[in-house]
Amino acid sequence: MRYRSQSIAYWYFAVAMCLFGLQLVFGLLSATKYLGPDPLLNFLPFDKTKAIHTNLLIVWVLTGFMGATYYMVPEESRSEIYSVKLAYIQLVAWTLMGVTTVVGYMFGWTAGNKMLEQPFPLKIVIVIVMLMFLYNILMTIKRAGRWTVTEGVLVAGLAFAAILYLPALIEYENYTVSIFYRWWTIHLWVEGVWEMIQGGLLAYLLIRLSGADREVMEKWLYVIVGLVFMAGILGTAHHYYWVGVPHYWLPIGVFFSALEPVALLGMAMYAYFAMRRAGFSHPNSLAVHWTIGSTVFTVFGAGLLGFAHTWPSVNKWTHGTLITAMHGHGAFYGAYAMTVLAMISYILPHLTSDRKVEGNSIGYWAFWMQVMGMFGMTLSFGTAGIGQVYLERILGLGYLDTQLKLQVHFLMLIATASVFATGAALFIWNFFRTAPRSVAAIDSSTSAPDLAPAGHANSAASG
Amino acid sequence: MTKRQGRLFFIICTLISATVFIGLTFDSHRRFPGLTNEDKLTPEIIRGKDVWHNNNCINCHTLLGEGGYYAPDLTKITQQRGTPYLTAFLKDPSQFYSEEKHRRLMPNPKLSDAEISEVIAFLDWVGHIDNQGWPPRPIIVSGTTIPGTDVGQPPTHASVSTDPVAQGEALFRSSPPACNACHSIASGVNLAGPTLAGLATRAAAIIASPEYKGEAKTPVDYIRESITHPSAYLVPGATYSANNQSFMPDNFAADLEPQQIDSLVAYLETLK
Ligand code: HEM
Ligand SMILES: [Fe+2]
């Protein structure tokens, strides 16, 4: 770490870790409700635990993105953050917003629109916080007078993410129109601009971890993001099939959403070839695990499992079943949770004291338990979903009776989710195990060596 | 390829897709009023949408297939259940389902009478959105349509026959709302409505009993009356009726052709 203001990232990550832990508590709670009966039925029924679970996910991942940005931008632009104070004010406002949202849901304060349940005043807070964030980052870049493509892609992704949240502020009288624009936020986030963010973070990690040539990496970054948008924008159609839109969205969905995995595969190849060409010599091999792991899991959870039900001929049977939950978990975890965890794993040795760059065995347990646990969870949802499609959608067994027949899959879900949660708990514990470096101790001479493999002078070396 | 060409690729891809996407969005807006019957979108229905949102219904149920996957899809619910049934259900779901049986129960949403009728109106409006015919087969809440069902075959395909019984059977699975959404023909399998197994035999016993106050003199008349005037005789059971009104929809007399009712009766008469 060369810039004092990079230590802002630590506090963003710390908040992200707390919310991650809380997300899993509500996830496990929701899973037990699949088994039923539910002793909390009248205080905390499924609709509340589920909304809290998904909202915490979105909030902690965004917190992680912001923390990563505060770490990355000073290095890329070779400058301290424009206003450290604003960054902390922003974090406090953001965290308060998150906590208020969760408590509000418990007491029934909700806008009740899936994944955009935040009540209107809180949506306004979200917009304000995003503006503070973007202002701070853009002023940093402006003051520094230099920017790199890697950072440009990241910041543009974040700015687009903020813009795409705006349709969620509008009330629509027509439910179909409301669904139409809900996907502008949700789909264009996860299969558009968040992938752009992911690409920016991935390029940064690969350049740091492998010492790959920046020019080459940034060239391919453009191509990947181009592929993402080529397929992803019109791929929104795969959410439109059955909600009351003109028929032409069906063939559009067939073609473009089927192309989406290409961009994700591209990202995995990007990571693989960068590491292979430049070598796995970086000492932080835990961060290498998370980085490569995230691209592989993205191909599996988002690419493969998304593709599995993206065509109308399949989707008309699977739409609205646990098949969607299978894919949602694999995709969000692989692409976004793992990317943030990769950034944290890479950055943490720089931000905390008494920590070995190469990671410890707890770190590897955390990695493998999460990956295996999440793999098992997608299998559980997947097998439950196949059973549901067959019994309920094809044979015509009632919804409630079908769910009763899926109990064994729900047991499997809880078992694998427990493995996952243990892995996550280890990660969180490992995060908080050592204290953050005090700012006074942060000085280029004493900071942890930013070990790029020999022969690759760090392009962002200070000065 | 150079970095500049990479950037160009990115810009061109993004611009083309975004332009096409926005163009199609404009066109979709032109079509939404027709596809969604916007002319029927009354203030009551819009308030019903607010009830739906304020109570976070979507995080358990699905509507148009979107939602929580934890409770039944409600897209076509008003075509399967009449207003009196839905009203009674929403007043107290625990009267209809139990955690002992299904391990899941809907918590009482504690809605006012006005909110109940608004949200039902909203669901009814959603049920008539032109959504490419989804779901391809009816999704039912509980029970089973497996006995006597043509697996995987759309209900209307069976109606080509000219035999009244065959036509009646097809209607049983398709007449809006489909009878089999609430009635099974397997003995002992009671869904939202009582099983119709052995109906013809039972009908004779019912008209002979002192509780019967209707007009039918023969089992056939009784079956016809049950379709056209569901409240003429109430099958005992708190989940079938309330306040002397049956929960079965009463639109059949108006919505079916007399000859369609004849075939339904002909079919049901065979259930001895
Ligand atoms: C990182 C990328 C992705 C993430 C985070 C992601 C996440 C999600 C989530 C959370 C849902 C559930 C939405 C809901 O329940 O309302 C969903 C639905 C869906 N996703 Fe993805 N997804 C990704 C990529 C993809 C890709 C690449 C494809 C296709 C190739 C795809 C196909 C689908 C389809 C078809 C549905 C709708 C299922 C239905 O409602 O019938 N997804 N996605
Ligand atoms: Fe999508």
mmCIF file of N, CA, C and O and ligand atoms in Angstrom, chain A residues 187 191 238-239, ligand 2:
data_model
loop_
_atom_site.group_PDB
_atom_site.id
_atom_site.type_symbol
_atom_site.label_atom_id
_atom_site.label_comp_id
_atom_site.label_asym_id
_atom_site.label_seq_id
_atom_site.Cartn_x
_atom_site.Cartn_y
_atom_site.Cartn_z
ATOM 1 N N HIS A 187 -31.597 -7.146 -14.145
ATOM 2 C CA HIS A 187 -30.861 -7.873 -15.179
ATOM 3 C C HIS A 187 -29.688 -7.050 -15.720
ATOM 4 O O HIS A 187 -28.582 -7.565 -15.864
ATOM 5 N N GLU A 191 -26.177 -8.850 -15.443
ATOM 6 C CA GLU A 191 -25.681 -9.391 -16.702
ATOM 7 C C GLU A 191 -25.198 -8.275 -17.614
ATOM 8 O O GLU A 191 -25.096 -8.448 -18.814
ATOM 9 N N HIS A 238 -34.841 -12.509 -21.829
ATOM 10 C CA HIS A 238 -35.187 -13.790 -21.190
ATOM 11 C C HIS A 238 -36.022 -13.619 -19.925
ATOM 12 O O HIS A 238 -36.517 -14.594 -19.388
ATOM 13 N N HIS A 239 -36.190 -12.387 -19.465
ATOM 14 C CA HIS A 239 -37.100 -12.151 -18.334
ATOM 15 C C HIS A 239 -38.466 -11.666 -18.808
ATOM 16 O O HIS A 239 -39.354 -11.448 -18.004
HETATM 17 FE FE FE C 2 -31.020 -12.143 -16.673
#
